[in-house]
Amino acid sequence: MDIGIGLFGLGTVGSGVVKILQENADQITKRTGSRLSVKHAVVHNLNKERTGFIQNFPITDNATDILNNPDIQIVVEVMGTLDQAYDIIKRALNAKKHVVTANKDLIASRGQELVTIAETNGVDLFFEAAVAGGIPILRTLSTSFTADEISRVAGIINGTSNFILTQMTTNNLAYANALKLAQDMGFAESDPTNDVEGFDAAYKLIILSNFAFGVQPVLGDLAITGIANVTDADIADANAFGYAIKLLGVAQRVGDTKEAISIEVSPQLVPFSHPLATVHNENNAVLVNGESVGEVMLYGPGAGEMPTANSVLSDLTNVATDLALNTPGHPFNSFNQDLDLAKPSQRIARRFIVVEVDDTPGAMYSVTGMFAAAKISFTDLKQTPAANGTARMVALTHPASDAQLNVIKTTIRNADGINLAAEYKLFS
Ligand code: HSE
């Protein structure tokens, strides 16, 4: 069977898709029984030079050239915009074309609506490339964990922030220089705010939560902290205690009977001995804890042209198989259930706390008194030499809840001469 593809976007990922389709055409046909080829591409900028593949298809800037083309069965959307991509995907689905997209923002925010439109029209809507670039995590969750009860999905799911933290840690690069390098290497978003403020990871974690727990959170349901406030001193102190600082996305069942779900993106301390601490630079890793399987970790490139394109190809070949078997129209993820959102008292973890105090007699005594009042107990304590009349106290604690931490934050805010400089969870 010949299957025609229409491509919206010929940037980094789009070019990679064309390259794989052209270079691996025979293997794809051997595996799927179908011949997949690009019939048309629609781009914003017709004047941009495009290299690395044979341009044996027309490139125009008019969406209807693809949407009205009867030779095109699958639309690939890799433009990266939100409203325009929504409009194109919706029109494509209503035109009974299968859709493959890498658009995490769109799927995280309007995915349910698009999934319903796809189902109504009996077509596929796949988006493996939307989460963790080249790591095949969504299809793994939807096919290989069907019978297991997942208790936690956690991972490093933003390559840019992981690259920045790695460069700050291992090469002593300043934050801004590390970010510039990530942008030059092509894996930061065009506006890196979403990468460094945690929103890119949050969109991916929303999609992971759909697949792992069957829940449909919105951005406001997540606790989101990025890496912009992680300091060299925090990294050095965490390292001294035996931990790396990583931006993690963590969705987990919590509560006495695991009745609730906590969904959070934040920089956390990961023990050097943990596999997640060995994930460096733009690489991603997703850890899945299942009641039956135990712990599984998928590791790989979280961004970049060819890895992300490979995930798009995985979707394309799955559509090809559905067409060959006449089975399209089933949702990528059909798991649905209601879980309560975790309360602050249910978000419990050990903590790494940094407090700055006036270097005066009794200051440390009053700090420890505040933590005692909040029933937070220290396991390790370190005070670095005072600078400019201020001492930096770094502590690791026994497990404490966000509710307890909120008490401490309020107490410190109302106290003189004490500042809560940083607070991180410890991941285990
Ligand atoms: N900007 C993303 C990242 C890659 O840094 O992980 C695409 O999801």
mmCIF file of C-alpha atoms and ligand atoms in Angstrom, residues 102 104 129-133 157-161 187-189 195 200 204 282 284 302-304 308, ligand 1:
data_model
loop_
_atom_site.group_PDB
_atom_site.id
_atom_site.type_symbol
_atom_site.label_atom_id
_atom_site.label_comp_id
_atom_site.label_asym_id
_atom_site.label_seq_id
_atom_site.Cartn_x
_atom_site.Cartn_y
_atom_site.Cartn_z
ATOM 1 C CA ALA A 102 5.147 16.381 18.436
ATOM 2 C CA LYS A 104 3.330 18.727 23.735
ATOM 3 C CA ALA A 129 7.510 12.608 20.070
ATOM 4 C CA ALA A 130 5.737 15.045 22.403
ATOM 5 C CA VAL A 131 7.336 13.505 25.497
ATOM 6 C CA ALA A 132 11.046 12.888 26.057
ATOM 7 C CA GLY A 133 12.146 13.177 22.417
ATOM 8 C CA ILE A 157 12.054 15.288 30.873
ATOM 9 C CA ASN A 158 13.538 18.610 29.888
ATOM 10 C CA GLY A 159 16.857 18.324 28.104
ATOM 11 C CA THR A 160 17.668 22.024 28.202
ATOM 12 C CA SER A 161 17.448 22.369 31.968
ATOM 13 C CA PHE A 187 17.399 21.573 21.838
ATOM 14 C CA ALA A 188 16.124 24.604 23.739
ATOM 15 C CA GLU A 189 12.732 25.931 22.721
ATOM 16 C CA ASP A 195 12.358 25.045 29.457
ATOM 17 C CA ASP A 200 7.958 22.290 29.098
ATOM 18 C CA LYS A 204 5.173 16.423 29.278
ATOM 19 C CA GLU A 282 20.342 16.950 27.097
ATOM 20 C CA ASN A 284 16.247 12.383 29.420
ATOM 21 C CA GLY A 302 15.252 13.904 25.065
ATOM 22 C CA ALA A 303 15.544 16.253 22.144
ATOM 23 C CA GLY A 304 17.293 16.738 18.836
ATOM 24 C CA THR A 308 12.649 13.118 17.926
HETATM 25 N N1 HSE B 1 13.068 21.879 24.642
HETATM 26 C C1 HSE B 1 12.840 20.523 24.951
HETATM 27 C C2 HSE B 1 13.875 20.073 25.951
HETATM 28 C C3 HSE B 1 12.947 19.609 23.778
HETATM 29 O O1 HSE B 1 14.818 20.801 26.210
HETATM 30 O O2 HSE B 1 13.733 18.986 26.471
HETATM 31 C C4 HSE B 1 11.672 19.348 23.110
HETATM 32 O O3 HSE B 1 10.739 18.792 23.970
#
